[in-house]
Amino acid sequence: MQSITILGATGSIGVSTLDVLARHPDKYRVYALSAHSRVDALAAQCRAFLPARAVVGTADGAARLAALLDGLPIAIAYGEQALCEIAAEADTVMAAIVGAAGLAPTLAAARAGRKILLANKEALVMSGQLFMDAVREHKATLLPIDSEHNAIFQSLPMAYGRAPGACGVAKILLTASGGPFRQRDVATLEHVTPDEACKHPTWTMGRKISVDSATMMNKGLEVIEAHWLFGAPADLIEVVIHPQSVIHSMVSYCDGSVLAQLGNPDMRTPIAHALAYPERIDSGVAQLDITQIGTLQFEKPDFARFPCLALAFEALRAGGTAPALLNAANEVAVQAFLDTRIGFRDIDRIISRVMHENEHGAASSIEAVMAQDARARQAAEHIVAGLSA
Ligand code: NAD
Ligand code: MG
C-alpha cells in the first residue's frame, strides 16, 4: 500500500489525482491533503478520504477546518513548515501547488528521498540545478505529471540517463495547443478579459496556468522544465503548435524515428501513469478513438504573437537565477491581469522589463533563488502599480 500526500489537493490537478486514487483503494492510501484557502472543499475531501493529516494556509483556516471535521481523527496544521512535513512523510508526493509557493515542500520531498509526481513546474523552473541535485543526492524519484513531459518520458528509453546524445535523441518536440488566442487578431489582444484568457480550447485547468497558456508562457516554462528533467540543451527542444492536443509530445531520434504519446486531453492519464509506473492502472479516461479525431495539425509557433515564449528561451540560455526572475515576474503579472489591474499584453511587457532591468546571478543556493524571486516580485509589483495607478 503506497501512502500519498497531495500538495494542492483542492486544485485542478489535486481533484484529478483524488479521482484516480478513488479507483484503486487497494493500492493507495491518502496520507495527507493540503489546500491554501478553500477550506470547505478540503473538508469534503478529508471526509471522503480520511487522511492522517490536513494542512491549510492560515491559523484561521485551520480553526475552521477543525470545526468542520469535528470528531474525525485528522491532525490539522497550517503553514509552510507543515507542508514540508507532510511532503517528507509519505511514500509518494503529488506536487500540485501552483507557483513558487510549492518550491519549499517539493524540495522537502526530494530531500526526504520520496517519489515525487511533479505538476508544480514553477518549482523546477526556479531552482532547476539545485532541485535536480537534491533528487540525485537523496535518491528521490522524480516523475513528470505535466502532460508533455509525461509524454516525453514515455517516449524515451527506460534506461534514459538524462543524456540525450547517448540514446540517439535528435530533438524533443514539445507540443502546444496555442491556447485561446492562436488565431485572434494580435491588435485585439490588448483588451481581452481574464475569462476569455482562461477559456482554453482543449484543457480545463486552474486560472494561473490557463493565462500562462494564453500567453504561451506555459510552454516557455515547460521548455525550461524539459531542459532540467531530460538534460536537454535549449537547442534540442522545439515547440510545435498542435491545436487538437492529442499528441502530448514527441521524441525525434537520429535514425529518423519519431516516438509520440497520444491520448484524450485529460490529466488523469499522466497522473495514473506516474502513480503506477512502471505498471499501468485504469485512470477513468476514455480510450482514444483516433477515427473520431480525423485530422491532426501542426504549425510553427509565432514568437511575435507570443513574446513570452521567446523570453523563456532567453532566460533558459542566460541560466543562473534568470528563470527565477522570469517566473516571479510572470506570477505577479498574471495575478495583476486576473485582478483586472493591467491588460493582457502588459504581462509580457512587465516580464521583459523585469528581466532586462534587473541583475541576475548564480543560482548557488535556494536562499539565492528565493532572494532573486523576492526582488523580481518587488520590481514587477512596482511596474504594476505604475500601470494601474
Ligand atoms: P489550481 O489553481 O487549480 O490549484 C492550485 C492548488 O494550490 C490549490 O489546491 C491551492 O489551494 C494551492 N495553493 C495555491 N496557492 C498556494 C499557496 N500560496 N500555498 C499553498 N498552496 C497553495 O492549479 P492547477 O491547475 O491544479 O495547477 C497546479 C500546478 O500544476 C501548477 O504548477 C500548474 O502549472 C501545474 N499543471 C497543471 C495542469 C492542469 O491541467 N491543471 C497541467 C500541467 C501542469
Ligand atoms: Mg503542460
Tab-separated table of C-alpha atoms and ligand atoms in Angstrom:
chain	number	residue	atom	x	y	z
A	1	MET	CA	0.000	0.000	0.000
A	2	GLN	CA	1.530	3.312	-1.112
A	3	SER	CA	0.883	6.328	1.131
A	4	ILE	CA	0.279	9.600	-0.739
A	5	THR	CA	0.419	13.271	0.158
A	6	ILE	CA	-1.317	15.674	-2.209
A	7	LEU	CA	0.025	19.218	-2.022
A	8	GLY	CA	-2.679	21.415	-3.566
A	9	ALA	CA	-5.479	18.836	-3.230
A	10	THR	CA	-8.306	21.300	-3.982
A	11	GLY	CA	-6.851	22.428	-7.323
A	12	SER	CA	-7.467	21.026	-10.771
A	13	ILE	CA	-4.590	18.502	-10.549
A	14	GLY	CA	-5.391	17.653	-6.913
A	15	VAL	CA	-9.009	16.808	-7.745
A	16	SER	CA	-7.974	14.685	-10.744
A	17	THR	CA	-5.456	12.851	-8.542
A	18	LEU	CA	-8.125	12.003	-5.960
A	19	ASP	CA	-10.369	10.786	-8.776
A	20	VAL	CA	-7.676	8.299	-9.867
A	21	LEU	CA	-6.881	7.263	-6.273
A	22	ALA	CA	-10.558	6.578	-5.542
A	23	ARG	CA	-10.498	3.925	-8.304
A	24	HIS	CA	-7.707	1.993	-6.530
A	25	PRO	CA	-8.345	1.879	-2.761
A	26	ASP	CA	-6.437	-1.441	-2.640
A	27	LYS	CA	-3.204	0.200	-3.870
A	28	TYR	CA	-3.094	3.719	-2.422
A	29	ARG	CA	-3.848	5.318	0.927
A	30	VAL	CA	-4.166	9.108	1.220
A	31	TYR	CA	-1.774	10.182	3.978
A	32	ALA	CA	-2.194	13.983	3.826
A	33	LEU	CA	-4.037	16.673	1.887
A	34	SER	CA	-3.318	20.400	1.630
A	35	ALA	CA	-5.228	23.461	0.439
A	36	HIS	CA	-4.480	27.144	0.695
A	37	SER	CA	-7.814	28.883	1.255
A	38	ARG	CA	-10.619	26.558	0.068
A	39	VAL	CA	-11.252	25.070	3.484
A	40	ASP	CA	-14.783	23.823	2.705
A	41	ALA	CA	-13.575	21.884	-0.331
A	42	LEU	CA	-10.697	20.423	1.697
A	43	ALA	CA	-13.102	19.395	4.480
A	44	ALA	CA	-15.226	17.462	1.957
A	45	GLN	CA	-12.099	15.710	0.621
A	46	CYS	CA	-10.999	14.870	4.179
A	47	ARG	CA	-14.370	13.301	4.949
A	48	ALA	CA	-14.173	11.190	1.785
A	49	PHE	CA	-10.521	10.064	2.068
A	50	LEU	CA	-9.798	10.244	5.834
A	51	PRO	CA	-6.126	11.316	5.651
A	52	ALA	CA	-3.962	11.287	8.787
A	53	ARG	CA	-3.061	14.959	8.287
A	54	ALA	CA	-4.541	18.063	6.620
A	55	VAL	CA	-2.748	21.376	6.096
A	56	VAL	CA	-4.158	24.808	5.195
A	57	GLY	CA	-2.687	28.282	4.671
A	58	THR	CA	-3.576	30.112	7.878
A	59	ALA	CA	-4.393	29.656	11.576
A	60	ASP	CA	-7.940	30.866	10.884
A	61	GLY	CA	-8.305	28.298	8.128
A	62	ALA	CA	-7.036	25.558	10.443
A	63	ALA	CA	-9.601	26.523	13.111
A	64	ARG	CA	-12.418	26.469	10.519
A	65	LEU	CA	-11.268	23.085	9.220
A	66	ALA	CA	-11.116	21.688	12.756
A	67	ALA	CA	-14.706	22.829	13.343
A	68	LEU	CA	-15.861	21.258	10.061
A	69	LEU	CA	-14.086	17.964	10.815
A	70	ASP	CA	-15.195	17.806	14.424
A	71	GLY	CA	-14.618	14.322	15.779
A	72	LEU	CA	-12.598	12.923	12.875
A	73	PRO	CA	-9.090	11.682	13.776
A	74	ILE	CA	-7.277	14.043	11.372
A	75	ALA	CA	-4.329	16.136	12.617
A	76	ILE	CA	-4.743	19.701	11.313
A	77	ALA	CA	-1.938	22.214	10.824
A	78	TYR	CA	-1.145	25.308	8.754
A	79	GLY	CA	1.765	26.998	7.022
A	80	GLU	CA	4.909	26.148	5.083
A	81	GLN	CA	6.618	24.103	7.797
A	82	ALA	CA	3.622	21.756	7.991
A	83	LEU	CA	3.563	21.451	4.184
A	84	CYS	CA	7.236	20.427	4.275
A	85	GLU	CA	6.465	17.809	6.933
A	86	ILE	CA	3.606	16.138	5.053
A	87	ALA	CA	5.741	16.210	1.879
A	88	ALA	CA	8.542	14.356	3.674
A	89	GLU	CA	6.351	11.817	5.485
A	90	ALA	CA	4.518	9.931	2.699
A	91	ASP	CA	5.925	7.400	0.199
A	92	THR	CA	4.679	9.472	-2.732
A	93	VAL	CA	4.013	13.200	-3.058
A	94	MET	CA	1.832	14.816	-5.692
A	95	ALA	CA	3.363	18.306	-6.001
A	96	ALA	CA	0.359	20.256	-7.298
A	97	ILE	CA	0.599	23.631	-5.570
A	98	VAL	CA	0.622	26.423	-8.143
A	99	GLY	CA	3.635	28.718	-8.369
A	100	ALA	CA	6.689	29.452	-6.241
A	101	ALA	CA	4.764	28.548	-3.050
A	102	GLY	CA	5.296	24.897	-3.991
A	103	LEU	CA	9.089	25.045	-4.013
A	104	ALA	CA	9.858	24.501	-0.315
A	105	PRO	CA	7.559	21.475	0.203
A	106	THR	CA	8.547	19.884	-3.118
A	107	LEU	CA	12.200	20.285	-2.193
A	108	ALA	CA	11.449	18.774	1.230
A	109	ALA	CA	10.057	15.695	-0.544
A	110	ALA	CA	13.243	15.477	-2.633
A	111	ARG	CA	15.464	15.780	0.451
A	112	ALA	CA	13.481	13.005	2.145
A	113	GLY	CA	14.113	10.742	-0.874
A	114	ARG	CA	10.416	10.409	-1.733
A	115	LYS	CA	8.706	9.589	-5.014
A	116	ILE	CA	7.685	12.971	-6.413
A	117	LEU	CA	4.961	13.345	-9.015
A	118	LEU	CA	5.759	16.813	-10.299
A	119	ALA	CA	2.972	19.047	-11.589
A	120	ASN	CA	4.333	22.242	-9.975
A	121	LYS	CA	6.600	23.226	-12.891
A	122	GLU	CA	7.380	26.629	-11.356
A	123	ALA	CA	9.403	24.936	-8.579
A	124	LEU	CA	11.689	23.276	-11.112
A	125	VAL	CA	11.920	26.392	-13.303
A	126	MET	CA	13.090	28.438	-10.317
A	127	SER	CA	15.621	26.062	-8.858
A	128	GLY	CA	16.466	23.615	-11.707
A	129	GLN	CA	20.028	22.536	-10.910
A	130	LEU	CA	19.579	22.688	-7.125
A	131	PHE	CA	16.375	20.655	-7.307
A	132	MET	CA	17.838	18.005	-9.624
A	133	ASP	CA	20.934	17.785	-7.383
A	134	ALA	CA	18.704	17.210	-4.321
A	135	VAL	CA	16.787	14.474	-6.178
A	136	ARG	CA	20.037	12.691	-7.093
A	137	GLU	CA	21.754	13.156	-3.742
A	138	HIS	CA	18.805	11.855	-1.706
A	139	LYS	CA	17.849	9.143	-4.217
A	140	ALA	CA	14.379	10.578	-4.721
A	141	THR	CA	12.333	9.525	-7.755
A	142	LEU	CA	11.012	12.293	-9.985
A	143	LEU	CA	8.158	11.553	-12.400
A	144	PRO	CA	6.616	14.247	-14.618
A	145	ILE	CA	2.874	14.961	-14.464
A	146	ASP	CA	2.843	17.822	-16.962
A	147	SER	CA	1.248	16.028	-19.933
A	148	GLU	CA	4.036	16.982	-22.366
A	149	HIS	CA	6.834	15.867	-20.069
A	150	ASN	CA	4.996	12.714	-19.168
A	151	ALA	CA	4.645	12.026	-22.915
A	152	ILE	CA	8.366	12.659	-23.479
A	153	PHE	CA	9.201	10.411	-20.522
A	154	GLN	CA	7.045	7.657	-22.066
A	155	SER	CA	8.744	8.159	-25.463
A	156	LEU	CA	12.294	7.857	-24.090
A	157	PRO	CA	14.061	4.532	-23.391
A	158	MET	CA	13.534	3.122	-19.859
A	159	ALA	CA	17.251	3.472	-19.128
A	160	TYR	CA	17.433	7.109	-20.231
A	161	GLY	CA	20.027	8.763	-18.019
A	162	ARG	CA	19.403	12.453	-18.829
A	163	ALA	CA	21.946	12.079	-21.661
A	164	PRO	CA	20.083	12.662	-24.944
A	165	GLY	CA	23.140	12.087	-27.152
A	166	ALA	CA	23.832	8.645	-25.676
A	167	CYS	CA	20.302	7.493	-26.590
A	168	GLY	CA	20.285	8.924	-30.120
A	169	VAL	CA	17.797	11.691	-29.288
A	170	ALA	CA	17.918	14.338	-32.024
A	171	LYS	CA	15.057	16.600	-30.872
A	172	ILE	CA	12.435	16.872	-28.176
A	173	LEU	CA	9.243	18.113	-29.822
A	174	LEU	CA	7.150	19.850	-27.179
A	175	THR	CA	3.580	20.227	-28.425
A	176	ALA	CA	1.399	23.219	-27.540
A	177	SER	CA	-2.271	23.842	-28.267
A	178	GLY	CA	-1.595	27.527	-28.961
A	179	GLY	CA	-4.237	28.455	-26.373
A	180	PRO	CA	-7.362	30.544	-26.930
A	181	PHE	CA	-5.589	33.326	-28.882
A	182	ARG	CA	-3.737	31.296	-31.511
A	183	GLN	CA	-5.674	32.844	-34.371
A	184	ARG	CA	-7.041	36.010	-32.829
A	185	ASP	CA	-6.104	39.371	-34.381
A	186	VAL	CA	-2.996	40.411	-32.403
A	187	ALA	CA	-4.169	44.031	-32.217
A	188	THR	CA	-7.226	42.970	-30.163
A	189	LEU	CA	-5.149	41.175	-27.515
A	190	GLU	CA	-4.719	44.428	-25.552
A	191	HIS	CA	-8.368	44.228	-24.490
A	192	VAL	CA	-9.073	40.547	-23.796
A	193	THR	CA	-10.617	39.742	-20.398
A	194	PRO	CA	-9.435	37.204	-17.793
A	195	ASP	CA	-12.422	34.985	-18.612
A	196	GLU	CA	-11.542	34.987	-22.318
A	197	ALA	CA	-7.910	34.177	-21.483
A	198	CYS	CA	-8.974	31.316	-19.191
A	199	LYS	CA	-11.214	29.709	-21.834
A	200	HIS	CA	-8.742	27.077	-23.005
A	201	PRO	CA	-9.777	25.247	-26.189
A	202	THR	CA	-8.741	21.722	-25.061
A	203	TRP	CA	-7.871	21.631	-21.317
A	204	THR	CA	-9.719	22.630	-18.122
A	205	MET	CA	-7.150	23.946	-15.624
A	206	GLY	CA	-6.522	26.433	-12.792
A	207	ARG	CA	-6.647	30.137	-13.708
A	208	LYS	CA	-2.905	30.878	-13.464
A	209	ILE	CA	-1.856	28.096	-15.845
A	210	SER	CA	-4.772	28.981	-18.131
A	211	VAL	CA	-3.469	32.551	-18.526
A	212	ASP	CA	0.029	31.115	-18.982
A	213	SER	CA	-1.371	29.018	-21.830
A	214	ALA	CA	-2.933	32.097	-23.443
A	215	THR	CA	0.418	33.971	-23.380
A	216	MET	CA	2.285	30.713	-24.110
A	217	MET	CA	4.448	31.382	-21.052
A	218	ASN	CA	3.219	27.947	-20.004
A	219	LYS	CA	5.112	26.457	-22.955
A	220	GLY	CA	8.108	28.642	-22.103
A	221	LEU	CA	8.122	27.303	-18.527
A	222	GLU	CA	7.764	23.808	-19.986
A	223	VAL	CA	10.818	24.306	-22.205
A	224	ILE	CA	12.823	25.097	-19.052
A	225	GLU	CA	11.170	22.172	-17.247
A	226	ALA	CA	12.145	19.819	-20.122
A	227	HIS	CA	15.711	21.105	-20.002
A	228	TRP	CA	16.060	20.072	-16.361
A	229	LEU	CA	14.047	16.847	-16.453
A	230	PHE	CA	15.716	15.416	-19.555
A	231	GLY	CA	19.148	17.079	-19.531
A	232	ALA	CA	18.383	18.632	-22.921
A	233	PRO	CA	20.055	21.875	-24.065
A	234	ALA	CA	17.759	24.665	-25.347
A	235	ASP	CA	18.674	23.932	-28.986
A	236	LEU	CA	17.426	20.355	-28.651
A	237	ILE	CA	13.925	21.475	-27.615
A	238	GLU	CA	11.485	22.572	-30.298
A	239	VAL	CA	7.968	23.872	-29.686
A	240	VAL	CA	5.325	22.672	-32.165
A	241	ILE	CA	1.771	24.022	-32.221
A	242	HIS	CA	-0.743	21.173	-32.358
A	243	PRO	CA	-4.263	22.551	-31.759
A	244	GLN	CA	-6.006	19.194	-31.122
A	245	SER	CA	-3.854	18.346	-28.025
A	246	VAL	CA	-3.972	14.635	-28.905
A	247	ILE	CA	-0.236	14.115	-29.348
A	248	HIS	CA	1.108	15.229	-25.969
A	249	SER	CA	4.740	15.493	-27.185
A	250	MET	CA	7.290	13.586	-29.268
A	251	VAL	CA	10.914	12.498	-29.319
A	252	SER	CA	12.764	12.528	-32.621
A	253	TYR	CA	15.732	10.125	-32.920
A	254	CYS	CA	18.873	10.282	-35.069
A	255	ASP	CA	17.712	7.360	-37.246
A	256	GLY	CA	14.615	9.293	-38.354
A	257	SER	CA	12.162	7.632	-35.933
A	258	VAL	CA	9.724	9.843	-34.071
A	259	LEU	CA	8.004	8.398	-30.979
A	260	ALA	CA	4.905	10.091	-29.597
A	261	GLN	CA	2.390	9.557	-26.815
A	262	LEU	CA	-1.259	10.148	-27.733
A	263	GLY	CA	-4.401	10.307	-25.657
A	264	ASN	CA	-7.500	12.308	-24.872
A	265	PRO	CA	-6.570	15.602	-23.172
A	266	ASP	CA	-7.286	14.536	-19.585
A	267	MET	CA	-4.682	14.883	-16.824
A	268	ARG	CA	-5.816	11.636	-15.194
A	269	THR	CA	-3.747	9.760	-17.821
A	270	PRO	CA	-0.332	11.205	-16.824
A	271	ILE	CA	-1.380	11.084	-13.145
A	272	ALA	CA	-2.257	7.356	-13.358
A	273	HIS	CA	0.904	6.691	-15.371
A	274	ALA	CA	3.168	8.301	-12.783
A	275	LEU	CA	1.314	6.811	-9.798
A	276	ALA	CA	1.638	3.242	-11.049
A	277	TYR	CA	4.916	3.499	-13.009
A	278	PRO	CA	6.210	1.181	-14.362
A	279	GLU	CA	2.848	-0.597	-14.199
A	280	ARG	CA	-0.394	0.639	-15.777
A	281	ILE	CA	-3.685	1.253	-13.979
A	282	ASP	CA	-7.139	2.412	-15.034
A	283	SER	CA	-7.415	6.214	-14.962
A	284	GLY	CA	-11.068	6.697	-15.841
A	285	VAL	CA	-10.086	8.336	-19.150
A	286	ALA	CA	-11.968	7.128	-22.235
A	287	GLN	CA	-9.931	5.258	-24.844
A	288	LEU	CA	-8.802	7.494	-27.683
A	289	ASP	CA	-10.917	6.979	-30.794
A	290	ILE	CA	-8.476	8.126	-33.441
A	291	THR	CA	-11.002	7.850	-36.265
A	292	GLN	CA	-13.214	10.371	-34.455
A	293	ILE	CA	-10.352	12.858	-34.419
A	294	GLY	CA	-9.642	12.521	-38.111
A	295	THR	CA	-7.102	15.295	-38.586
A	296	LEU	CA	-4.015	16.288	-36.640
A	297	GLN	CA	-2.484	19.686	-37.461
A	298	PHE	CA	0.984	21.065	-36.732
A	299	GLU	CA	2.492	24.525	-37.184
A	300	LYS	CA	5.484	26.545	-36.044
A	301	PRO	CA	4.894	28.957	-33.134
A	302	ASP	CA	4.750	32.682	-33.896
A	303	PHE	CA	7.223	34.300	-31.473
A	304	ALA	CA	5.904	37.811	-32.318
A	305	ARG	CA	2.374	36.835	-31.253
A	306	PHE	CA	3.749	35.066	-28.159
A	307	PRO	CA	6.711	37.132	-26.829
A	308	CYS	CA	6.604	35.193	-23.525
A	309	LEU	CA	7.857	32.093	-25.332
A	310	ALA	CA	10.915	33.998	-26.569
A	311	LEU	CA	11.510	35.443	-23.079
A	312	ALA	CA	11.536	31.951	-21.572
A	313	PHE	CA	14.093	30.669	-24.102
A	314	GLU	CA	16.161	33.771	-23.308
A	315	ALA	CA	16.009	33.059	-19.556
A	316	LEU	CA	16.976	29.419	-20.093
A	317	ARG	CA	20.004	30.425	-22.186
A	318	ALA	CA	21.005	33.105	-19.634
A	319	GLY	CA	20.922	30.460	-16.864
A	320	GLY	CA	21.583	31.104	-13.145
A	321	THR	CA	18.705	32.903	-11.463
A	322	ALA	CA	17.309	34.300	-14.753
A	323	PRO	CA	14.484	31.676	-14.876
A	324	ALA	CA	13.547	32.557	-11.265
A	325	LEU	CA	13.366	36.219	-12.323
A	326	LEU	CA	11.160	35.302	-15.294
A	327	ASN	CA	8.891	33.101	-13.182
A	328	ALA	CA	8.387	35.633	-10.376
A	329	ALA	CA	7.649	38.500	-12.784
A	330	ASN	CA	5.170	36.239	-14.583
A	331	GLU	CA	3.374	35.216	-11.370
A	332	VAL	CA	2.934	38.864	-10.330
A	333	ALA	CA	1.849	39.999	-13.806
A	334	VAL	CA	-0.650	37.128	-14.254
A	335	GLN	CA	-2.225	37.799	-10.851
A	336	ALA	CA	-2.480	41.520	-11.696
A	337	PHE	CA	-4.158	40.623	-15.001
A	338	LEU	CA	-6.599	38.238	-13.249
A	339	ASP	CA	-7.372	41.067	-10.789
A	340	THR	CA	-8.029	43.354	-13.827
A	341	ARG	CA	-5.321	45.780	-12.711
A	342	ILE	CA	-3.423	45.504	-16.023
A	343	GLY	CA	-4.153	44.462	-19.615
A	344	PHE	CA	-3.257	41.125	-21.197
A	345	ARG	CA	-0.337	42.500	-23.232
A	346	ASP	CA	1.094	44.178	-20.129
A	347	ILE	CA	2.019	40.680	-18.936
A	348	ASP	CA	4.808	40.209	-21.479
A	349	ARG	CA	5.881	43.871	-21.211
A	350	ILE	CA	6.282	43.578	-17.436
A	351	ILE	CA	8.245	40.331	-17.655
A	352	SER	CA	10.528	41.782	-20.324
A	353	ARG	CA	11.201	44.902	-18.243
A	354	VAL	CA	11.856	42.946	-15.045
A	355	MET	CA	14.216	40.622	-16.910
A	356	HIS	CA	16.123	43.386	-18.655
A	357	GLU	CA	16.251	45.947	-15.845
A	358	ASN	CA	17.401	43.613	-13.063
A	359	GLU	CA	20.644	41.778	-12.497
A	360	HIS	CA	20.622	38.038	-12.170
A	361	GLY	CA	23.389	35.879	-10.787
A	362	ALA	CA	24.420	32.335	-9.975
A	363	ALA	CA	21.735	30.010	-8.579
A	364	SER	CA	24.182	28.910	-5.904
A	365	SER	CA	21.663	28.165	-3.149
A	366	ILE	CA	17.919	28.061	-2.536
A	367	GLU	CA	18.377	31.238	-0.481
A	368	ALA	CA	19.907	32.984	-3.539
A	369	VAL	CA	16.984	31.810	-5.684
A	370	MET	CA	14.407	32.985	-3.126
A	371	ALA	CA	16.161	36.373	-2.836
A	372	GLN	CA	16.018	36.747	-6.626
A	373	ASP	CA	12.351	35.736	-6.543
A	374	ALA	CA	11.622	38.422	-3.911
A	375	ARG	CA	13.498	41.152	-5.824
A	376	ALA	CA	11.733	40.282	-9.069
A	377	ARG	CA	8.314	40.327	-7.364
A	378	GLN	CA	9.044	43.757	-5.939
A	379	ALA	CA	10.180	45.088	-9.330
A	380	ALA	CA	7.120	43.637	-11.057
A	381	GLU	CA	4.727	44.987	-8.368
A	382	HIS	CA	6.295	48.416	-8.845
A	383	ILE	CA	5.579	48.346	-12.599
A	384	VAL	CA	2.030	47.057	-11.992
A	385	ALA	CA	1.404	49.891	-9.529
A	386	GLY	CA	2.547	52.408	-12.152
A	387	LEU	CA	0.310	50.883	-14.829
A	388	SER	CA	-2.783	50.563	-12.657
A	389	ALA	CA	-2.460	53.977	-10.959
B	1	NAD	P1	-5.173	25.339	-9.229
B	1	NAD	O1	-5.142	26.800	-9.137
B	1	NAD	O2	-6.391	24.642	-9.719
B	1	NAD	O3	-4.800	24.695	-7.793
B	1	NAD	C1	-3.710	25.152	-7.064
B	1	NAD	C2	-3.618	24.441	-5.721
B	1	NAD	O4	-2.508	25.034	-4.999
B	1	NAD	C3	-4.842	24.591	-4.839
B	1	NAD	O5	-5.071	23.391	-4.127
B	1	NAD	C4	-4.453	25.702	-3.834
B	1	NAD	O6	-5.074	25.541	-2.596
B	1	NAD	C5	-2.959	25.510	-3.730
B	1	NAD	N1	-2.269	26.781	-3.453
B	1	NAD	C6	-2.389	27.944	-4.144
B	1	NAD	N2	-1.598	28.898	-3.602
B	1	NAD	C7	-0.962	28.328	-2.572
B	1	NAD	C8	-0.019	28.810	-1.601
B	1	NAD	N3	0.415	30.078	-1.611
B	1	NAD	N4	0.421	27.940	-0.667
B	1	NAD	C9	-0.016	26.664	-0.632
B	1	NAD	N5	-0.908	26.162	-1.521
B	1	NAD	C10	-1.371	26.975	-2.480
B	1	NAD	O7	-3.901	24.917	-10.136
B	1	NAD	P2	-3.721	23.642	-11.084
B	1	NAD	O8	-4.249	23.935	-12.429
B	1	NAD	O9	-4.151	22.408	-10.365
B	1	NAD	O10	-2.119	23.627	-11.227
B	1	NAD	C11	-1.269	23.189	-10.177
B	1	NAD	C12	0.151	23.046	-10.727
B	1	NAD	O11	0.130	22.013	-11.723
B	1	NAD	C13	0.668	24.302	-11.420
B	1	NAD	O12	2.037	24.421	-11.181
B	1	NAD	C14	0.426	24.020	-12.901
B	1	NAD	O13	1.346	24.680	-13.742
B	1	NAD	C15	0.629	22.513	-12.956
B	1	NAD	N6	-0.078	21.859	-14.051
B	1	NAD	C16	-1.442	21.894	-14.106
B	1	NAD	C17	-2.108	21.269	-15.165
B	1	NAD	C18	-3.615	21.257	-15.229
B	1	NAD	O14	-4.166	20.609	-16.118
B	1	NAD	N7	-4.319	21.916	-14.346
B	1	NAD	C19	-1.381	20.634	-16.177
B	1	NAD	C20	0.017	20.624	-16.076
B	1	NAD	C21	0.660	21.228	-15.020
B	2	MG	MG	1.631	21.032	-19.959
